[in-house]
Coordinates of C-alpha atoms and ligand atoms in Angstrom, one line a residue:
M1 CA -17.4 -14.2 -4.4
A2 CA -18.8 -16.9 -2.7
K3 CA -20.5 -16.1 0.7
L4 CA -18.5 -15.8 3.2
A5 CA -18.6 -19.4 5.2
H6 CA -18.4 -17.9 8.4
A7 CA -18.0 -14.7 10.5
Q8 CA -16.0 -11.5 9.8
W9 CA -14.1 -9.1 11.6
S10 CA -16.0 -6.6 12.9
S11 CA -14.2 -3.6 11.4
K12 CA -11.5 -3.0 9.4
M13 CA -9.9 -1.8 12.9
T14 CA -9.9 -4.9 14.6
F15 CA -8.3 -6.6 11.8
V16 CA -5.1 -4.4 11.6
L17 CA -5.2 -4.6 15.4
A18 CA -5.2 -8.7 15.5
A19 CA -2.8 -8.7 13.1
A20 CA -0.4 -6.2 14.6
G21 CA -1.0 -8.3 18.1
S22 CA 0.4 -11.4 16.4
A23 CA 3.0 -9.2 14.4
V24 CA 4.4 -7.1 17.6
G25 CA 6.0 -9.3 20.2
L26 CA 8.6 -10.4 21.4
G27 CA 10.3 -10.5 17.9
N28 CA 10.6 -6.8 17.6
I29 CA 12.3 -5.9 20.8
W30 CA 14.4 -9.3 22.0
R31 CA 14.9 -10.5 18.8
F32 CA 15.6 -7.5 16.7
S33 CA 17.8 -6.3 18.8
Y34 CA 20.1 -9.2 19.5
M35 CA 20.1 -10.1 16.2
V36 CA 20.9 -6.8 15.3
G37 CA 23.9 -6.7 17.8
D38 CA 25.2 -10.6 16.9
S39 CA 25.4 -9.4 13.1
G40 CA 26.9 -6.4 13.2
G41 CA 24.9 -3.8 12.8
A42 CA 23.7 -1.5 9.9
A43 CA 24.3 -4.0 7.3
F44 CA 22.0 -6.5 8.8
V45 CA 19.4 -3.3 9.4
L46 CA 19.3 -2.3 5.7
V47 CA 18.7 -5.7 4.6
Y48 CA 16.0 -6.7 7.1
L49 CA 14.5 -3.4 5.7
A50 CA 14.5 -4.4 2.2
C51 CA 13.4 -7.8 2.9
V52 CA 10.6 -6.4 4.8
A53 CA 9.0 -4.6 2.0
L54 CA 10.2 -6.6 -1.0
V55 CA 9.4 -10.2 0.1
G56 CA 7.3 -9.4 3.4
L57 CA 4.8 -7.2 2.0
P58 CA 3.9 -9.3 -0.9
I59 CA 4.0 -12.5 1.4
L60 CA 1.4 -10.8 3.4
V61 CA -0.9 -9.8 0.9
A62 CA -0.6 -13.4 -0.6
E63 CA -1.4 -14.9 2.9
W64 CA -4.2 -12.6 3.8
M65 CA -5.1 -13.3 -0.3
I66 CA -5.3 -17.1 -0.2
G67 CA -7.3 -16.6 3.5
R68 CA -9.9 -15.1 2.3
R69 CA -10.2 -17.1 -1.0
G70 CA -10.4 -20.3 0.7
Q71 CA -12.2 -19.4 3.8
K72 CA -11.2 -22.1 5.7
N73 CA -8.1 -22.7 8.1
P74 CA -4.4 -23.2 6.5
I75 CA -4.0 -26.7 5.6
N76 CA -8.2 -27.3 4.2
T77 CA -7.9 -23.4 2.2
M78 CA -4.6 -24.9 0.8
A79 CA -6.2 -28.0 -0.3
E80 CA -9.3 -27.1 -1.8
L81 CA -7.9 -23.7 -3.9
A82 CA -5.5 -26.1 -5.1
A83 CA -8.4 -28.5 -6.3
N84 CA -10.1 -25.5 -7.6
H85 CA -7.5 -24.5 -9.6
G86 CA -6.3 -28.2 -10.9
K87 CA -3.2 -28.3 -9.2
S88 CA -1.4 -31.0 -7.3
P89 CA -2.7 -31.8 -3.6
A90 CA 0.8 -31.2 -2.4
W91 CA 0.1 -27.5 -2.1
A92 CA -1.7 -28.3 1.5
L93 CA 2.1 -29.1 2.5
V94 CA 2.3 -25.0 3.2
G95 CA -0.8 -25.3 5.6
I96 CA 1.3 -28.3 7.4
S97 CA 4.5 -26.9 7.5
G98 CA 3.2 -23.7 9.3
V99 CA 1.0 -25.6 11.9
L100 CA 4.9 -27.1 12.2
A101 CA 6.3 -24.4 12.8
A102 CA 4.1 -23.0 14.8
F103 CA 4.5 -25.5 17.5
L104 CA 8.3 -25.0 17.3
I105 CA 8.4 -21.2 17.6
L106 CA 6.2 -21.2 20.8
S107 CA 8.3 -23.5 22.7
F108 CA 11.0 -21.4 22.7
Y109 CA 8.9 -18.2 22.8
S110 CA 7.3 -19.1 25.6
V111 CA 10.9 -19.6 27.2
I112 CA 11.4 -16.1 26.5
G113 CA 8.3 -15.0 27.4
G114 CA 8.9 -16.1 30.8
W115 CA 12.4 -14.3 31.5
S116 CA 9.5 -11.2 30.6
L117 CA 7.3 -12.1 33.5
N118 CA 10.3 -13.0 35.8
Y119 CA 11.8 -9.2 34.8
T120 CA 7.9 -7.9 35.7
L121 CA 8.1 -9.1 38.9
S122 CA 11.9 -7.6 39.8
S123 CA 10.9 -4.6 38.1
V124 CA 8.0 -4.1 41.2
I125 CA 9.9 -5.0 43.7
G126 CA 12.9 -2.5 42.7
T127 CA 15.4 -5.3 41.9
F128 CA 17.3 -3.1 39.3
N129 CA 17.6 -0.1 41.9
G130 CA 20.7 1.5 41.2
Q131 CA 22.7 -1.5 39.9
D132 CA 25.3 -1.4 37.5
A133 CA 26.1 -3.1 34.7
D134 CA 28.0 -5.9 36.2
S135 CA 25.1 -6.6 39.1
I136 CA 22.7 -6.4 36.3
G137 CA 24.5 -8.8 34.2
E138 CA 25.3 -11.2 37.0
L139 CA 21.4 -11.2 37.5
F140 CA 20.4 -12.4 34.3
G141 CA 23.8 -14.7 34.1
G142 CA 21.8 -16.1 37.5
M143 CA 18.6 -16.7 35.9
L144 CA 20.0 -18.7 33.1
E145 CA 21.9 -20.9 35.0
S146 CA 18.7 -21.6 37.1
P147 CA 16.9 -24.6 35.3
A148 CA 14.6 -24.1 38.0
T149 CA 13.8 -20.6 37.9
L150 CA 13.1 -20.8 33.6
L151 CA 11.3 -23.7 34.6
L152 CA 8.8 -21.6 37.1
W153 CA 8.8 -18.6 34.1
H154 CA 8.3 -21.0 30.8
T155 CA 5.6 -22.8 32.6
A156 CA 3.8 -19.5 34.0
F157 CA 3.8 -18.2 30.5
M158 CA 2.5 -21.2 28.8
V159 CA 0.3 -21.7 31.5
L160 CA -1.4 -18.0 30.5
V161 CA -1.6 -18.9 26.9
V162 CA -3.1 -22.0 27.4
G163 CA -5.4 -20.6 29.7
I164 CA -6.4 -18.0 27.2
V165 CA -6.7 -19.7 23.8
A166 CA -8.6 -22.5 26.0
R167 CA -11.6 -19.8 27.0
G168 CA -11.6 -18.4 23.6
V169 CA -11.1 -14.9 24.8
T170 CA -8.5 -14.0 22.5
K171 CA -10.4 -11.5 20.6
G172 CA -10.9 -9.6 23.7
L173 CA -7.1 -9.4 24.2
E174 CA -6.7 -8.2 20.5
S175 CA -9.1 -5.3 21.4
A176 CA -6.8 -4.4 24.3
A177 CA -4.1 -3.8 21.9
R178 CA -5.4 -1.2 21.1
L179 CA -4.1 0.1 23.8
M180 CA -1.3 -1.7 24.6
M181 CA 0.7 -0.7 21.3
P182 CA 0.5 3.5 21.7
A183 CA 1.8 2.6 25.1
L184 CA 4.5 0.5 23.8
I185 CA 5.4 3.3 21.6
V186 CA 5.4 5.8 24.2
L187 CA 8.0 4.1 26.3
M188 CA 10.1 3.1 24.1
L189 CA 10.5 6.9 22.7
V190 CA 11.0 8.0 26.4
L191 CA 13.8 5.0 26.5
V192 CA 15.0 6.6 23.6
G193 CA 14.9 10.0 25.1
Y194 CA 17.3 8.2 27.8
G195 CA 19.7 7.3 25.1
V196 CA 20.1 10.9 24.0
A197 CA 20.8 12.0 27.4
S198 CA 23.2 9.2 27.9
G199 CA 25.2 11.1 25.0
Y200 CA 25.6 8.0 23.0
F201 CA 22.8 7.8 20.9
G202 CA 24.9 9.3 17.7
E203 CA 27.1 5.4 18.1
A204 CA 24.1 3.8 18.5
L205 CA 22.6 5.5 15.2
A206 CA 25.7 4.6 13.2
F207 CA 26.0 1.6 14.6
M208 CA 22.3 0.6 13.1
F209 CA 22.4 3.1 9.8
R210 CA 25.6 3.4 8.5
P211 CA 26.8 0.1 7.0
D212 CA 29.9 -1.7 7.1
W213 CA 28.9 -4.0 4.1
S214 CA 32.2 -6.1 4.7
A215 CA 30.3 -7.7 7.6
L216 CA 27.9 -8.6 5.1
T217 CA 28.2 -12.3 4.4
G218 CA 25.5 -15.1 3.0
G219 CA 24.6 -15.9 7.2
V220 CA 23.8 -12.2 8.0
V221 CA 21.3 -11.7 4.3
L222 CA 19.2 -15.1 5.8
A223 CA 19.3 -14.0 9.2
A224 CA 17.4 -10.6 8.2
M225 CA 15.2 -12.6 5.8
G226 CA 14.5 -14.8 8.7
Q227 CA 14.1 -12.0 10.8
A228 CA 11.6 -10.3 8.4
F229 CA 9.1 -13.5 8.4
F230 CA 9.8 -13.8 12.3
T231 CA 8.4 -9.9 13.2
L232 CA 5.8 -10.3 10.9
S233 CA 4.4 -13.7 11.2
L234 CA 4.5 -14.9 8.1
G235 CA 5.3 -18.6 6.4
M236 CA 3.0 -19.7 9.0
G237 CA -0.8 -19.5 7.9
I238 CA -2.0 -17.2 10.7
M239 CA -2.1 -14.5 8.3
M240 CA -3.7 -16.6 6.1
A241 CA -6.2 -17.5 9.0
Y242 CA -6.9 -14.6 9.9
G243 CA -7.2 -13.7 6.2
S244 CA -10.6 -15.9 6.3
Y245 CA -12.3 -13.8 8.4
L246 CA -11.5 -10.7 6.3
G247 CA -14.1 -8.7 4.5
E248 CA -14.3 -8.3 1.2
D249 CA -13.9 -4.2 1.7
V250 CA -10.7 -4.3 3.1
N251 CA -8.0 -3.0 0.9
L252 CA -5.3 -6.0 1.6
I253 CA -2.0 -3.8 0.4
S254 CA -2.8 -0.6 2.3
T255 CA -3.6 -2.9 5.6
A256 CA -0.6 -4.9 5.2
R257 CA 1.6 -1.0 4.8
T258 CA -0.2 -0.3 8.2
V259 CA 0.9 -3.3 9.5
I260 CA 4.4 -3.5 8.2
I261 CA 5.1 0.3 9.3
L262 CA 4.0 -0.5 13.1
D263 CA 6.0 -3.4 13.4
T264 CA 9.0 -2.3 11.6
A265 CA 8.8 0.9 13.9
I266 CA 8.9 -0.5 17.0
A267 CA 11.6 -2.7 16.2
L268 CA 14.0 0.6 14.8
L269 CA 12.8 2.1 18.5
A270 CA 13.6 -0.6 20.2
G271 CA 17.0 -0.8 18.8
L272 CA 17.9 3.1 19.2
A273 CA 16.8 2.7 22.9
I274 CA 19.1 -0.4 23.7
F275 CA 22.2 0.5 21.4
P276 CA 23.0 3.8 23.4
I277 CA 22.8 1.9 26.5
V278 CA 25.3 -0.8 25.4
F279 CA 28.0 1.6 24.3
A280 CA 27.5 3.9 27.6
N281 CA 28.4 0.9 29.8
G282 CA 31.0 -0.6 27.9
L283 CA 28.5 -3.5 26.8
S284 CA 28.7 -6.1 23.8
A285 CA 26.4 -5.5 21.0
G286 CA 26.5 -9.1 20.4
E287 CA 25.7 -10.0 24.0
G288 CA 23.3 -12.6 22.5
P289 CA 19.4 -13.5 23.2
G290 CA 20.1 -11.7 26.7
L291 CA 21.0 -8.2 24.9
I292 CA 17.4 -6.5 26.3
F293 CA 17.6 -8.3 29.5
V294 CA 21.4 -7.0 30.3
T295 CA 20.8 -3.7 29.1
L296 CA 16.9 -2.0 29.9
P297 CA 17.2 -2.6 33.8
L298 CA 20.2 -0.4 33.9
A299 CA 18.5 2.3 32.6
F300 CA 15.5 1.7 34.4
G301 CA 17.3 1.0 37.5
N302 CA 19.2 4.6 37.5
M303 CA 16.3 6.8 35.8
A304 CA 14.2 9.0 37.7
G305 CA 11.2 7.1 37.9
G306 CA 12.4 4.2 36.6
T307 CA 11.0 1.9 38.8
I308 CA 7.3 2.4 37.3
L309 CA 8.3 2.5 33.9
G310 CA 10.5 -0.3 34.3
L311 CA 7.3 -2.4 34.9
M312 CA 5.2 -0.9 32.7
F313 CA 7.7 -1.8 29.8
F314 CA 8.2 -4.9 31.0
L315 CA 4.4 -5.8 31.6
L316 CA 3.7 -4.3 28.3
L317 CA 6.7 -7.0 26.6
T318 CA 5.0 -9.5 28.3
F319 CA 1.7 -8.7 27.3
A320 CA 3.0 -8.5 23.4
A321 CA 4.5 -11.3 23.9
L322 CA 1.1 -13.0 25.2
T323 CA -1.1 -11.8 22.4
S324 CA 1.6 -13.3 19.4
A325 CA 1.9 -16.7 21.4
I326 CA -1.6 -17.0 21.2
S327 CA -1.4 -16.4 17.4
L328 CA 1.2 -19.2 17.7
L329 CA -1.2 -22.2 19.8
E330 CA -4.2 -21.0 17.9
P331 CA -3.1 -22.7 14.5
V332 CA -1.8 -25.9 16.4
V333 CA -5.0 -26.3 18.6
E334 CA -7.5 -25.9 15.5
T335 CA -5.5 -28.4 13.9
L336 CA -6.1 -31.2 16.4
E337 CA -9.9 -30.2 17.2
E338 CA -10.6 -30.6 13.4
R339 CA -8.5 -33.9 13.0
T340 CA -9.0 -35.5 16.5
S341 CA -11.8 -36.6 18.5
L342 CA -10.5 -33.8 21.0
S343 CA -12.4 -31.1 22.4
R344 CA -11.7 -27.5 22.1
I345 CA -9.8 -27.8 25.9
G346 CA -8.6 -31.0 25.1
S347 CA -6.9 -30.1 22.0
T348 CA -5.3 -26.6 24.0
L349 CA -4.3 -28.7 26.9
A350 CA -2.9 -31.4 24.6
S351 CA -0.9 -29.1 22.3
G352 CA -0.1 -26.7 25.3
I353 CA 1.8 -29.6 27.2
A354 CA 3.5 -30.9 24.0
V355 CA 4.5 -27.3 23.7
W356 CA 5.8 -27.1 26.6
L357 CA 7.9 -30.1 26.9
L358 CA 9.6 -28.9 24.2
G359 CA 9.8 -25.2 25.6
V360 CA 11.9 -27.5 28.9
A361 CA 14.4 -28.7 26.2
A362 CA 15.1 -25.2 24.9
L363 CA 15.4 -23.7 28.7
L364 CA 17.9 -26.5 29.6
S365 CA 20.1 -25.6 26.8
F366 CA 20.7 -22.1 28.9
N367 CA 22.7 -24.7 31.4
V368 CA 22.8 -28.6 31.9
W369 CA 22.4 -29.2 28.3
S370 CA 24.4 -26.4 27.2
E371 CA 26.9 -29.3 25.5
V372 CA 24.0 -30.8 23.4
L373 CA 24.7 -29.9 20.0
F374 CA 22.7 -30.6 16.7
F375 CA 24.7 -29.3 13.6
G376 CA 26.6 -26.9 16.2
L377 CA 23.5 -25.3 17.8
N378 CA 22.2 -25.7 21.1
I379 CA 18.4 -27.0 21.3
F380 CA 17.4 -23.3 21.7
D381 CA 19.2 -21.8 18.7
L382 CA 18.5 -24.7 17.0
L383 CA 14.8 -24.5 16.8
D384 CA 15.3 -20.8 16.1
T385 CA 17.4 -21.3 13.3
F386 CA 15.6 -24.2 11.5
T387 CA 12.1 -22.4 12.2
S388 CA 13.4 -18.7 11.0
K389 CA 15.6 -19.6 8.4
I390 CA 14.4 -22.6 6.7
L391 CA 10.5 -23.7 7.5
L392 CA 9.1 -19.9 7.2
P393 CA 10.8 -18.9 4.2
L394 CA 10.0 -21.9 2.6
T395 CA 6.4 -21.8 3.3
G396 CA 6.1 -18.1 2.4
L397 CA 7.4 -19.1 -0.7
G398 CA 4.8 -21.5 -1.4
A399 CA 2.4 -19.4 -0.4
I400 CA 3.7 -16.4 -3.0
V401 CA 4.4 -19.2 -5.7
F402 CA 0.4 -20.2 -5.0
V403 CA -0.8 -16.8 -5.2
G404 CA 1.6 -15.2 -8.3
W405 CA 1.1 -18.5 -10.2
C406 CA -1.6 -20.4 -9.3
L407 CA -4.3 -18.2 -8.6
K408 CA -6.6 -17.2 -11.4
R409 CA -5.9 -13.4 -12.4
E410 CA -9.6 -12.8 -11.8
S411 CA -9.4 -13.7 -8.4
T412 CA -6.0 -11.4 -8.1
E413 CA -8.1 -8.4 -9.7
A414 CA -10.7 -9.0 -7.5
E415 CA -8.7 -9.7 -4.4
L416 CA -6.7 -6.8 -4.7
G417 CA -8.7 -4.3 -6.1
L418 CA -5.8 -3.1 -8.3
S419 CA -6.3 -1.4 -12.0
A420 CA -4.9 -3.5 -15.0
T421 CA -1.4 -1.6 -14.2
G422 CA -1.4 -2.5 -10.7
V423 CA -2.3 -5.9 -11.2
N424 CA 1.2 -6.3 -13.6
V425 CA 2.9 -4.6 -11.0
W426 CA 1.8 -7.1 -8.4
N427 CA 2.5 -9.9 -10.5
I428 CA 5.9 -8.9 -11.3
L429 CA 6.4 -8.6 -7.4
A430 CA 4.5 -11.8 -6.9
R431 CA 5.7 -14.1 -9.5
Y432 CA 10.0 -12.8 -9.6
V433 CA 11.0 -10.4 -7.3
A434 CA 9.4 -12.3 -4.1
P435 CA 10.2 -15.9 -4.9
A436 CA 13.6 -15.1 -6.1
G437 CA 14.7 -13.1 -3.2
V438 CA 13.9 -16.1 -1.1
I439 CA 15.3 -18.5 -3.3
V440 CA 18.4 -16.4 -3.9
V441 CA 18.8 -15.2 -0.1
F442 CA 18.4 -18.7 1.0
V443 CA 20.8 -20.7 -1.1
A444 CA 23.4 -17.3 -0.2
G445 CA 22.7 -18.3 3.3
L446 CA 23.0 -21.8 3.4
I447 CA 26.3 -22.2 0.9
Ligands
LIG501 N1 5.6 -12.1 15.1 C1 6.0 -12.4 16.5 C2 7.1 -11.5 16.8 O1 7.4 -10.4 16.5 C3 6.3 -14.1 17.2 C4 5.2 -14.8 15.9 C5 3.8 -14.7 16.1 C6 5.2 -15.6 15.2 N2 3.1 -15.5 15.3 C7 4.0 -16.0 14.5 C8 6.6 -15.5 14.4 C9 4.2 -16.7 13.2 C10 6.7 -16.3 12.9 C11 5.2 -16.9 12.6 O2 7.2 -11.9 18.1

């Protein structure tokens, strides 16, 4: 293969941390738990796990592979690889829709990142101490009803993201993930322990793992696949961009397995921490996007050492949200920087402001614009639904179809370092299983 066009990750570890830093975020804790609750539990969880393994893993590998082959940003990489393989320039659309998805996702992601910042502060000042479920619920409801509060925290979160991306210090943060991930896991284990002590752990376990298949509709299956894409940061080109910095010696499949296991473990732990609290307090699992904010503070407010644990938890959650948010802004900024005359700072500011504005529309849908509906969805839900259920799967489908059907066999062999049989198994996954999975789920979910 040609000499690498630009710098590489200093080590495989740095790469795993960067990829995990993007993957592990609000999606694992906030979004996973509320989707499980909304979709009726175990059936969703099991379909989600199947999607992660059968669709997520091959697409993650495919995105890294495309990135490492192409050595450019997602749009140029797709255009160039397509040209080299005598395919249509329209493949660049895969890169373009990825950048669009990043832009849309970050707008509502920042609103929730703001909630997390707000709850970090509330933990410090002991707001949750000794509160019961009703008062915790009122605190959350009060925040949602106040456009000014939501605006303040959304703005604070975006300023942090823009500040970090503008200064180009994202690499430094990624090594901080080395400390953050284990700390997050330990804290989740403490919370799971609290759930066990509450006596409602069995209920939570059954809710998450004993499926009632009658709850399984096309919509639930599509939601589960959307969650798999969202949580692994797939279908947006970010993993392609990371792949372009990846050394030849890194084994894509085993690295993907590591990232996926870490990501999935954190999500499942989050569920096992949150649902005992839901059942112990007679709360509703289908509470929606507020689920972690009306449950976890209850635990922190009523357990020994809860103030400090709560502070640590929301700080870590905010940090995880920031590393993911950075990975969402970065491709938008790079695209602007390359295609306009704007500088790095200018591109970061311009995209930050545009994302922030759309985020304002998203946060207003919790209060003054709650009646503004498109296809029956408020703006927040529309942004989330359109990206996770449509844009991400279609972009990911493009990536896997390209790798499965357009890349030469030699390229696949060189990239994966597999035996002939291994490549055949990979081809079955990449050509049939993963694409068919996406298409079937997609069609089932839309009809
Ligand atoms: N995966 C992140 C999370 O779980 C969110 C995220 C970051 C993302 N980059 C992405 C989602 C790209 C989709 C596409 O919180």
